[in-house]
Structure formats: structure tokens, C-alpha cells
Tab-separated table of C-alpha atoms and ligand atoms in Angstrom:
chain	number	residue	atom	x	y	z
A	1	MET	CA	-172.868	66.504	-21.191
A	2	THR	CA	-174.696	67.642	-23.675
A	3	ASN	CA	-178.541	67.740	-24.013
A	4	THR	CA	-180.969	68.272	-27.081
A	5	VAL	CA	-184.315	70.009	-27.469
A	6	ARG	CA	-185.719	69.463	-31.086
A	7	VAL	CA	-187.670	72.338	-32.409
A	8	SER	CA	-190.244	70.711	-34.267
A	9	LEU	CA	-191.140	73.067	-37.589
A	10	ASP	CA	-191.365	70.628	-40.343
A	11	THR	CA	-188.891	71.155	-42.883
A	12	ARG	CA	-187.560	74.098	-41.088
A	13	SER	CA	-186.819	72.248	-37.960
A	14	TYR	CA	-183.894	72.085	-36.116
A	15	ASP	CA	-181.725	71.195	-32.859
A	16	VAL	CA	-180.239	73.104	-29.777
A	17	GLN	CA	-177.355	71.283	-28.085
A	18	ILE	CA	-177.110	73.124	-24.237
A	19	GLY	CA	-173.867	71.379	-22.867
A	20	CYS	CA	-170.405	73.048	-21.761
A	21	GLY	CA	-167.634	73.117	-24.193
A	22	LEU	CA	-169.996	73.434	-27.349
A	23	ILE	CA	-168.090	76.669	-29.044
A	24	GLY	CA	-164.871	74.534	-28.947
A	25	ASP	CA	-167.122	71.426	-30.500
A	26	ALA	CA	-168.733	74.004	-33.037
A	27	GLY	CA	-167.381	72.657	-36.451
A	28	ARG	CA	-167.771	68.973	-35.855
A	29	GLN	CA	-171.122	70.464	-35.027
A	30	MET	CA	-171.761	72.251	-37.899
A	31	SER	CA	-170.109	70.176	-40.540
A	32	PRO	CA	-173.076	68.398	-41.657
A	33	LEU	CA	-174.768	71.657	-42.840
A	34	LEU	CA	-171.669	73.337	-44.610
A	35	ALA	CA	-171.971	72.763	-48.527
A	36	ARG	CA	-168.190	74.000	-48.364
A	37	PRO	CA	-165.693	74.393	-45.137
A	38	ARG	CA	-166.054	78.066	-44.748
A	39	VAL	CA	-168.664	80.190	-42.648
A	40	ALA	CA	-168.791	83.927	-42.413
A	41	ILE	CA	-168.986	85.261	-37.963
A	42	LEU	CA	-171.188	87.787	-36.657
A	43	THR	CA	-170.350	89.120	-33.259
A	44	ASP	CA	-169.770	92.084	-30.872
A	45	GLU	CA	-166.130	93.475	-29.962
A	46	LYS	CA	-166.673	92.288	-26.242
A	47	VAL	CA	-167.545	89.101	-27.024
A	48	ALA	CA	-165.218	88.320	-29.834
A	49	GLY	CA	-162.262	89.280	-26.900
A	50	LEU	CA	-163.931	86.486	-24.575
A	51	HIS	CA	-164.838	83.602	-27.252
A	52	LEU	CA	-163.950	84.647	-30.600
A	53	GLU	CA	-161.410	82.467	-30.768
A	54	ALA	CA	-162.248	79.209	-28.965
A	55	LEU	CA	-164.703	79.506	-31.730
A	56	ARG	CA	-161.905	79.526	-34.903
A	57	ASP	CA	-160.340	76.719	-33.428
A	58	GLY	CA	-162.811	74.500	-33.026
A	59	LEU	CA	-163.910	75.328	-36.634
A	60	SER	CA	-160.421	75.224	-38.180
A	61	VAL	CA	-159.739	72.059	-35.839
A	62	VAL	CA	-162.026	70.291	-38.800
A	63	GLY	CA	-160.662	72.424	-41.367
A	64	ILE	CA	-163.126	75.053	-41.413
A	65	ASP	CA	-162.366	78.523	-42.499
A	66	SER	CA	-164.180	81.619	-41.214
A	67	ASP	CA	-164.224	85.251	-41.829
A	68	THR	CA	-165.344	87.701	-38.648
A	69	LEU	CA	-167.175	91.139	-38.645
A	70	ALA	CA	-166.999	92.245	-35.072
A	71	LEU	CA	-169.439	94.754	-34.422
A	72	PRO	CA	-169.869	97.643	-31.112
A	73	PRO	CA	-171.690	96.108	-28.125
A	74	GLY	CA	-174.628	97.465	-27.111
A	75	GLU	CA	-178.715	97.879	-27.886
A	76	ALA	CA	-177.966	100.365	-30.444
A	77	THR	CA	-176.469	98.068	-32.908
A	78	LYS	CA	-179.805	96.319	-33.853
A	79	SER	CA	-180.044	99.453	-36.359
A	80	TRP	CA	-180.439	100.007	-40.485
A	81	ALA	CA	-176.596	101.280	-40.538
A	82	GLN	CA	-175.108	97.786	-38.892
A	83	LEU	CA	-177.775	95.790	-40.664
A	84	SER	CA	-176.557	97.280	-44.043
A	85	ARG	CA	-172.640	96.920	-43.071
A	86	SER	CA	-173.393	93.112	-42.181
A	87	VAL	CA	-175.474	92.285	-44.964
A	88	GLU	CA	-173.160	94.575	-47.566
A	89	TRP	CA	-169.873	92.520	-45.418
A	90	LEU	CA	-171.633	89.527	-46.218
A	91	LEU	CA	-172.055	90.283	-50.023
A	92	GLU	CA	-168.212	91.274	-49.768
A	93	ARG	CA	-166.923	87.806	-48.266
A	94	ARG	CA	-169.386	86.043	-51.230
A	95	ILE	CA	-171.414	84.116	-48.752
A	96	GLU	CA	-173.793	82.287	-51.125
A	97	ARG	CA	-177.244	80.703	-50.697
A	98	ARG	CA	-175.942	77.444	-49.814
A	99	ASP	CA	-173.810	78.880	-47.142
A	100	VAL	CA	-174.320	79.100	-43.004
A	101	VAL	CA	-174.045	82.553	-41.053
A	102	VAL	CA	-173.077	82.082	-37.331
A	103	ALA	CA	-174.488	84.502	-34.340
A	104	LEU	CA	-172.040	84.566	-31.626
A	105	GLY	CA	-173.165	86.962	-28.861
A	106	GLY	CA	-176.029	87.589	-26.882
A	107	GLY	CA	-179.417	88.849	-27.840
A	108	VAL	CA	-178.532	92.221	-30.195
A	109	ILE	CA	-176.539	89.778	-32.756
A	110	GLY	CA	-178.935	86.886	-32.675
A	111	ASP	CA	-181.859	89.477	-34.007
A	112	LEU	CA	-179.369	91.576	-36.021
A	113	ALA	CA	-177.737	88.357	-37.778
A	114	GLY	CA	-180.809	86.931	-38.254
A	115	PHE	CA	-182.106	89.477	-39.991
A	116	ALA	CA	-179.151	89.490	-41.811
A	117	ALA	CA	-179.381	86.500	-42.693
A	118	ALA	CA	-183.192	86.118	-43.782
A	119	ILE	CA	-183.062	88.846	-46.506
A	120	LEU	CA	-179.286	88.248	-47.782
A	121	ARG	CA	-179.864	86.901	-50.984
A	122	ARG	CA	-183.414	86.360	-49.970
A	123	GLY	CA	-182.482	84.063	-47.650
A	124	VAL	CA	-179.121	82.107	-46.464
A	125	ARG	CA	-179.342	79.347	-43.167
A	126	PHE	CA	-177.713	80.865	-39.748
A	127	VAL	CA	-176.494	79.037	-36.928
A	128	GLN	CA	-177.046	80.925	-33.299
A	129	ILE	CA	-173.908	80.813	-30.521
A	130	PRO	CA	-175.753	82.536	-28.177
A	131	THR	CA	-173.505	83.777	-25.394
A	132	SER	CA	-176.122	85.078	-22.750
A	133	LEU	CA	-178.474	83.214	-20.590
A	134	LEU	CA	-181.287	85.614	-22.000
A	135	ALA	CA	-180.467	84.593	-25.647
A	136	GLN	CA	-179.798	81.106	-24.917
A	137	VAL	CA	-182.948	80.620	-23.111
A	138	ASP	CA	-185.016	82.759	-25.036
A	139	SER	CA	-183.820	84.966	-28.071
A	140	SER	CA	-181.675	82.480	-29.711
A	141	VAL	CA	-184.755	79.996	-30.053
A	142	GLY	CA	-188.104	80.469	-32.310
A	143	GLY	CA	-186.721	82.491	-35.073
A	144	LYS	CA	-187.168	86.110	-34.347
A	145	THR	CA	-184.430	88.288	-35.669
A	146	GLY	CA	-184.972	92.237	-36.539
A	147	ILE	CA	-183.821	95.561	-35.599
A	148	ASN	CA	-185.062	98.392	-33.609
A	149	THR	CA	-186.087	101.759	-35.410
A	150	PRO	CA	-186.557	105.146	-33.645
A	151	GLN	CA	-190.224	104.119	-33.563
A	152	GLY	CA	-189.146	101.235	-31.379
A	153	LYS	CA	-188.235	97.753	-30.620
A	154	ASN	CA	-188.354	94.938	-32.965
A	155	LEU	CA	-190.822	96.643	-34.896
A	156	VAL	CA	-188.711	95.490	-38.425
A	157	GLY	CA	-187.449	92.028	-38.714
A	158	ALA	CA	-188.730	88.823	-39.678
A	159	PHE	CA	-189.493	84.935	-38.737
A	160	HIS	CA	-185.731	82.944	-39.745
A	161	GLN	CA	-185.383	79.759	-37.942
A	162	PRO	CA	-181.680	79.049	-37.582
A	163	SER	CA	-180.578	75.834	-38.790
A	164	LEU	CA	-178.799	74.916	-35.409
A	165	VAL	CA	-178.327	76.402	-31.761
A	166	LEU	CA	-175.203	75.867	-29.576
A	167	ALA	CA	-175.668	76.859	-26.267
A	168	ASP	CA	-172.958	76.497	-24.248
A	169	ILE	CA	-173.258	76.677	-20.670
A	170	GLY	CA	-169.716	77.412	-19.776
A	171	VAL	CA	-169.373	80.431	-21.533
A	172	LEU	CA	-172.130	81.647	-18.995
A	173	ASP	CA	-169.088	81.944	-16.169
A	174	THR	CA	-167.979	85.366	-18.194
A	175	LEU	CA	-171.300	87.052	-17.120
A	176	SER	CA	-171.523	89.668	-14.481
A	177	ALA	CA	-173.673	88.921	-11.715
A	178	ARG	CA	-175.829	91.531	-13.017
A	179	ASP	CA	-176.275	89.999	-16.747
A	180	PHE	CA	-176.864	86.669	-15.426
A	181	LEU	CA	-179.352	87.536	-12.840
A	182	ALA	CA	-181.475	89.549	-15.967
A	183	GLY	CA	-181.444	86.249	-17.889
A	184	TYR	CA	-182.521	84.487	-14.779
A	185	GLY	CA	-185.698	86.740	-15.516
A	186	GLU	CA	-186.420	85.298	-18.331
A	187	VAL	CA	-185.873	81.397	-16.743
A	188	VAL	CA	-188.230	82.710	-13.831
A	189	LYS	CA	-190.724	83.468	-16.645
A	190	TYR	CA	-191.062	79.788	-17.695
A	191	GLY	CA	-192.065	78.717	-14.976
A	192	LEU	CA	-194.570	81.219	-13.778
A	193	LEU	CA	-196.259	80.854	-17.589
A	194	GLY	CA	-196.682	77.004	-17.906
A	195	ASP	CA	-194.826	75.126	-15.171
A	196	ALA	CA	-195.498	75.777	-11.595
A	197	GLY	CA	-192.785	72.273	-10.468
A	198	PHE	CA	-190.133	74.172	-12.667
A	199	PHE	CA	-190.966	77.071	-10.522
A	200	GLU	CA	-190.755	74.906	-7.303
A	201	TRP	CA	-187.675	73.484	-8.937
A	202	LEU	CA	-185.986	77.183	-9.455
A	203	GLU	CA	-187.489	78.194	-5.834
A	204	ARG	CA	-185.048	75.356	-4.084
A	205	HIS	CA	-181.943	75.604	-6.767
A	206	GLY	CA	-181.696	79.178	-8.012
A	207	PRO	CA	-179.437	80.678	-5.472
A	208	VAL	CA	-177.305	77.953	-6.025
A	209	LEU	CA	-177.541	77.908	-9.690
A	210	ALA	CA	-177.067	81.487	-9.959
A	211	VAL	CA	-173.128	81.203	-7.985
A	212	GLY	CA	-171.882	79.119	-10.775
A	213	ASP	CA	-173.474	75.464	-10.713
A	214	ARG	CA	-173.225	74.108	-14.231
A	215	GLU	CA	-175.099	71.360	-13.727
A	216	LEU	CA	-178.495	73.122	-12.434
A	217	ARG	CA	-177.337	75.788	-15.308
A	218	ALA	CA	-177.646	73.176	-17.974
A	219	GLU	CA	-181.020	72.169	-16.885
A	220	ALA	CA	-182.272	75.446	-16.122
A	221	VAL	CA	-181.969	76.123	-19.732
A	222	ARG	CA	-182.777	72.383	-20.722
A	223	ARG	CA	-186.126	73.063	-19.475
A	224	SER	CA	-186.915	76.874	-20.163
A	225	VAL	CA	-185.572	75.899	-24.044
A	226	GLN	CA	-187.986	73.029	-24.273
A	227	MET	CA	-190.848	75.277	-23.157
A	228	LYS	CA	-190.062	77.392	-26.072
A	229	ALA	CA	-189.446	75.006	-28.154
A	230	ASP	CA	-193.126	73.171	-27.851
A	231	ILE	CA	-194.858	76.695	-27.755
A	232	VAL	CA	-193.098	77.601	-30.544
A	233	ALA	CA	-193.973	74.680	-32.855
A	234	ARG	CA	-197.508	74.997	-31.750
A	235	ASP	CA	-197.554	78.629	-33.165
A	236	GLU	CA	-194.385	80.049	-34.782
A	237	THR	CA	-195.607	83.421	-36.077
A	238	GLU	CA	-197.514	84.262	-32.622
A	239	GLN	CA	-201.066	83.759	-33.516
A	240	GLY	CA	-202.250	82.810	-30.228
A	241	ASP	CA	-200.218	80.858	-27.648
A	242	ARG	CA	-196.393	82.513	-28.795
A	243	ALA	CA	-197.461	85.882	-27.470
A	244	LEU	CA	-197.527	83.766	-23.406
A	245	LEU	CA	-193.629	84.142	-23.553
A	246	ASN	CA	-194.305	88.039	-23.537
A	247	LEU	CA	-195.429	87.345	-19.439
A	248	GLY	CA	-194.471	90.791	-17.710
A	249	HIS	CA	-193.326	92.176	-21.160
A	250	THR	CA	-195.953	94.874	-21.335
A	251	PHE	CA	-195.020	96.496	-18.306
A	252	CYS	CA	-191.646	95.556	-19.365
A	253	HIS	CA	-191.641	97.259	-22.250
A	254	ALA	CA	-193.290	100.578	-20.653
A	255	LEU	CA	-190.638	100.508	-18.058
A	256	GLU	CA	-187.803	100.312	-20.887
A	257	ALA	CA	-189.001	103.209	-22.481
A	258	ALA	CA	-189.365	105.475	-19.538
A	259	THR	CA	-185.757	104.450	-18.851
A	260	GLY	CA	-184.936	105.219	-22.044
A	261	TYR	CA	-183.354	101.636	-22.737
A	262	SER	CA	-180.588	103.003	-20.544
A	263	GLU	CA	-178.674	100.749	-18.294
A	264	ARG	CA	-180.626	101.595	-15.060
A	265	LEU	CA	-183.289	98.801	-16.587
A	266	LEU	CA	-181.788	95.528	-18.642
A	267	HIS	CA	-184.712	93.943	-20.424
A	268	GLY	CA	-184.704	90.998	-18.256
A	269	GLU	CA	-184.878	93.120	-15.338
A	270	GLY	CA	-187.736	94.556	-16.614
A	271	VAL	CA	-189.604	91.370	-16.822
A	272	ALA	CA	-188.956	89.876	-13.715
A	273	ILE	CA	-190.421	93.117	-12.706
A	274	GLY	CA	-193.176	93.044	-15.459
A	275	CYS	CA	-194.030	89.740	-14.243
A	276	ALA	CA	-194.467	90.083	-10.649
A	277	LEU	CA	-196.921	93.014	-11.735
A	278	ALA	CA	-198.586	91.043	-13.714
A	279	PHE	CA	-199.355	88.729	-11.117
A	280	GLU	CA	-200.353	91.552	-8.930
A	281	THR	CA	-203.063	92.975	-11.770
A	282	SER	CA	-204.331	88.941	-11.844
A	283	ALA	CA	-204.794	88.621	-8.026
A	284	ARG	CA	-206.870	92.241	-8.299
A	285	LEU	CA	-208.826	90.573	-10.582
A	286	GLY	CA	-209.471	88.030	-8.821
A	287	LEU	CA	-207.839	85.320	-11.241
A	288	CYS	CA	-205.691	83.863	-8.231
A	289	PRO	CA	-205.020	84.740	-4.602
A	290	GLN	CA	-202.928	86.804	-3.324
A	291	GLU	CA	-200.455	84.412	-2.186
A	292	GLU	CA	-199.387	84.144	-5.715
A	293	PRO	CA	-198.046	87.757	-6.539
A	294	SER	CA	-196.388	87.395	-3.163
A	295	ARG	CA	-194.562	84.301	-3.632
A	296	VAL	CA	-193.099	85.375	-6.970
A	297	ARG	CA	-192.051	88.501	-5.236
A	298	ALA	CA	-190.299	86.585	-2.631
A	299	HIS	CA	-188.091	84.280	-5.002
A	300	LEU	CA	-186.875	87.474	-6.780
A	301	LYS	CA	-186.351	88.978	-3.518
A	302	ALA	CA	-184.052	85.430	-2.239
A	303	MET	CA	-182.253	85.379	-5.700
A	304	GLY	CA	-181.414	89.729	-5.516
A	305	MET	CA	-183.037	90.767	-8.691
A	306	LYS	CA	-184.841	93.648	-9.097
A	307	THR	CA	-188.931	93.006	-7.703
A	308	ASP	CA	-190.318	96.144	-7.438
A	309	LEU	CA	-190.265	99.722	-9.234
A	310	ARG	CA	-188.331	101.165	-6.435
A	311	ASP	CA	-185.661	98.915	-7.378
A	312	ILE	CA	-185.561	101.261	-10.469
A	313	PRO	CA	-182.902	103.875	-9.619
A	314	GLY	CA	-184.402	107.304	-10.686
A	315	ASP	CA	-187.628	109.097	-11.266
A	316	LEU	CA	-190.536	107.636	-13.417
A	317	PRO	CA	-193.477	108.454	-15.235
A	318	ASP	CA	-196.382	108.810	-13.007
A	319	ALA	CA	-198.970	105.715	-13.349
A	320	ASP	CA	-200.837	107.548	-16.730
A	321	GLY	CA	-197.718	107.804	-18.105
A	322	LEU	CA	-196.637	104.455	-17.281
A	323	LEU	CA	-199.778	103.257	-18.794
A	324	ALA	CA	-199.654	105.848	-21.918
A	325	LEU	CA	-196.400	103.809	-22.787
A	326	MET	CA	-198.007	100.733	-22.235
A	327	ALA	CA	-200.537	102.225	-24.808
A	328	GLN	CA	-197.381	101.545	-27.863
A	329	ASP	CA	-197.048	98.028	-27.177
A	330	LYS	CA	-197.349	96.315	-30.367
A	331	LYS	CA	-199.366	93.832	-28.229
A	332	VAL	CA	-201.873	96.361	-28.479
A	333	ILE	CA	-204.959	95.738	-30.955
A	334	ASP	CA	-207.598	97.847	-32.017
A	335	GLY	CA	-206.234	100.013	-29.006
A	336	GLN	CA	-207.419	97.696	-26.477
A	337	LEU	CA	-204.676	96.580	-24.237
A	338	ARG	CA	-204.008	92.519	-23.779
A	339	PHE	CA	-201.921	91.826	-21.115
A	340	ILE	CA	-200.468	88.161	-19.907
A	341	LEU	CA	-202.210	87.459	-17.409
A	342	ALA	CA	-202.451	84.119	-14.855
A	343	ARG	CA	-204.749	81.960	-12.794
A	344	GLY	CA	-202.279	80.594	-10.715
A	345	ILE	CA	-198.228	80.002	-11.121
A	346	GLY	CA	-198.101	78.237	-14.403
A	347	GLN	CA	-201.097	78.680	-15.305
A	348	ALA	CA	-200.693	82.061	-17.930
A	349	PHE	CA	-203.289	83.236	-20.507
A	350	VAL	CA	-204.062	85.738	-22.605
A	351	ALA	CA	-206.492	88.332	-21.127
A	352	GLU	CA	-208.153	90.586	-24.470
A	353	ASP	CA	-209.259	94.000	-23.056
A	354	VAL	CA	-208.042	94.502	-19.319
A	355	ASP	CA	-209.813	97.159	-17.337
A	356	PRO	CA	-206.826	100.489	-17.671
A	357	GLY	CA	-208.509	101.082	-14.204
A	358	ILE	CA	-207.516	98.111	-12.374
A	359	VAL	CA	-203.468	98.136	-14.213
A	360	ARG	CA	-203.272	101.895	-13.207
A	361	GLY	CA	-204.101	101.083	-9.520
A	362	VAL	CA	-201.437	98.336	-9.695
A	363	LEU	CA	-199.048	100.892	-11.361
A	364	ALA	CA	-199.485	103.571	-8.538
A	365	ASP	CA	-199.629	101.115	-5.927
A	366	ALA	CA	-195.699	99.790	-7.090
A	367	LEU	CA	-195.462	103.681	-7.642
A	368	ASP	CA	-196.218	104.281	-3.724
A	369	SER	CA	-194.241	101.394	-2.239
A	370	ARG	CA	-197.220	99.812	-1.138
A	371	ILE	CA	-196.568	96.431	-3.058
B	1	LIG	N1	-189.186	86.607	-27.010
B	1	LIG	C1	-190.581	86.085	-27.176
B	1	LIG	C2	-190.582	85.166	-28.529
B	1	LIG	O1	-189.854	84.681	-28.834
B	1	LIG	O2	-192.209	85.029	-28.617
């Protein structure tokens, strides 16, 4: 069964289709968008080995031709060099304004291909076919596209909404347990930020979902995407509510910088640890009872996820070092740290001007394994 979530953005509205076998059905799904039966696919070499044939078959069965550029896998691909390579390849393939670019891959490919589509001929349409859990529940929806620069992650980009998102639940079977659980960090985030009932549902079903139950996986993706769609519809360009999606991310970005954006810590793992730290900070500020961060951590642990700073292999900077890394965060405005904090599970809000002393205390205790 396929579920549809509508992202309502006026003339830029689109559907997110969620179900099994959608890659094989991509041609039928995309046909109404195409002015001519031809698309350009951007993917990475690893994903191409797993899913490209199925996609090309799904396109050719309804007569759609495709050309493919497979880029190197990994975060380093979100660069000026691979962006210009992609844009020039699209121009050489004579992709025109009325054509459609297809992003087949995880967050790296989705962000890069979306940005290439945004600037190609001042904007062509694109379709996201996310192949990681993280991309299905977060990065493929909402139109944030971009690349990294030596100055930081995602500092260059554009808001450019896709025309369609096909989240094929079957492809999640090809993820390693670690990659799946990293994506699950973003799923938990939705419950924590705005839906206590969803968090309870995850407490009940998370372990079965993690070992492969497709119906539960589809439901978790649907509920996550619905929450994101609702938030993006209210605040497309992050002037207000959309910042709630950054729960756990200020801590996460500091930890990712401290670990060199390496395999030591995947983004979704950092989000999960960051959510636990955001709830700990909220409890210390008296915003929520201490049971709330304990419950967050208990669920992450029950899922076998990285939960605490001691779960990150290798050394980390001290609390002041981590605070200094946080000060580089995009959410800093006029030097004031902005955090997403919570009055309880499912009740996040944007907190301006958080006392750095409290955050330093949380980090110091976490580094000393006292949390
Ligand atoms: N990943 C956060 C957002 O799309 O706003």
C-alpha cells in the first residue's frame, strides 16, 4: 500500500509517496510531470550498484529514457567541484527548463542534485528518490538544498522544492543497522519535538521496526513526513516554526565538528545524542521534569543507539571547546545561542538567549559520564 503526504506550498505543492516498490513504479509516478520522455539521474556509485537498474527499468517500462551521472559516495561530494561537474553534465545532456532531474540517493545526493536543479537554467524541476531513512524522513522533504564549503556545512544553497518525492520503504532493507539507526535518530526527533503520542508509539514499536517490519517502517516514515510537511507548510524558509526541526542539532553540529565529520559520528547519531542533551538542558532549566530526559535516553538505549557522549569513540574537546564549536552554529544570532528546548516530550520550542553556563554544566557532566 502507498500512502501520500501532501506538502502544501501554493504553486510549489507536491506529494510525498511512501510505500514498497516505488522505484519500480517511478516511470508511472513521474510521467505526468514530464514534457518529454527523458530524465537525467544524479546518484552515487554505491546507490547506483543497488538501485539504479530497478529505477531505469521502472522508467523504460513506460518509455522514459534516462542518462545517469554517478558521483563518489560520501559527504565530500557536497562540494563546489561536484556541483559544477553535475551542472555541466546536465547542460551537456541538454537538460532544459521543462525537463526533470532525478536525485537517487541519500541526503548528500538529494542536497547536491536539488541545488544543481535550482541553479540550472535558473531552476528546473527535480524529483527526490531518497534511499536512506534519514533522507526519507528529513532531507528529501522541504526543499533545503546545498553544498558544504571549507567554512562549514550547508552554508551555500537554495530553497528549491522537489516536484515529487518517492520514498520506497523496500530500499531501507539494504541499509546497515548503523545507518538505519542513524536515520531513526531523526524519526525520534519528530516525536520529541511535537507528538508525544508518536514517541510512545516508537517506544512500543521501535525495536520491531528496526529489525525490518516494513509496515511499521512505512508508518514511522509517514508520520515523520506528515509532521515535517505541516511545519514546512507553516514556515517554508525557517523564519519561525521550522527551527523546531533542529531539535538536538546545535549539540549535534558541535559534536560533528569535533569528530571531523567522520565515521566516528554519523549525523543522525549526533541528532539522537543532541536530543538527549537538549532534554537534559531543559530539565536543568526547570522547563520539564528530570523524568523526561531519562525517558528519552532509555528509549535510545533500548534501540541500541548512541545515547551519551561516552558512546562516541575517541577523545572530545572539553566543555568550553564544545561551546566554542556551538558558537559557529548557523542558529547563532547576534552572538546569542538559540536552542530548541522542551517543556516535555512533544513540546519543543525555540529558546533565545540560553545561559551558556547551564549548557557548559550539562556538557561537563556528560563528558564526565555523570549523565
Ligand atoms: N532538516 C531540517 C529542515 O529541513 O529544516
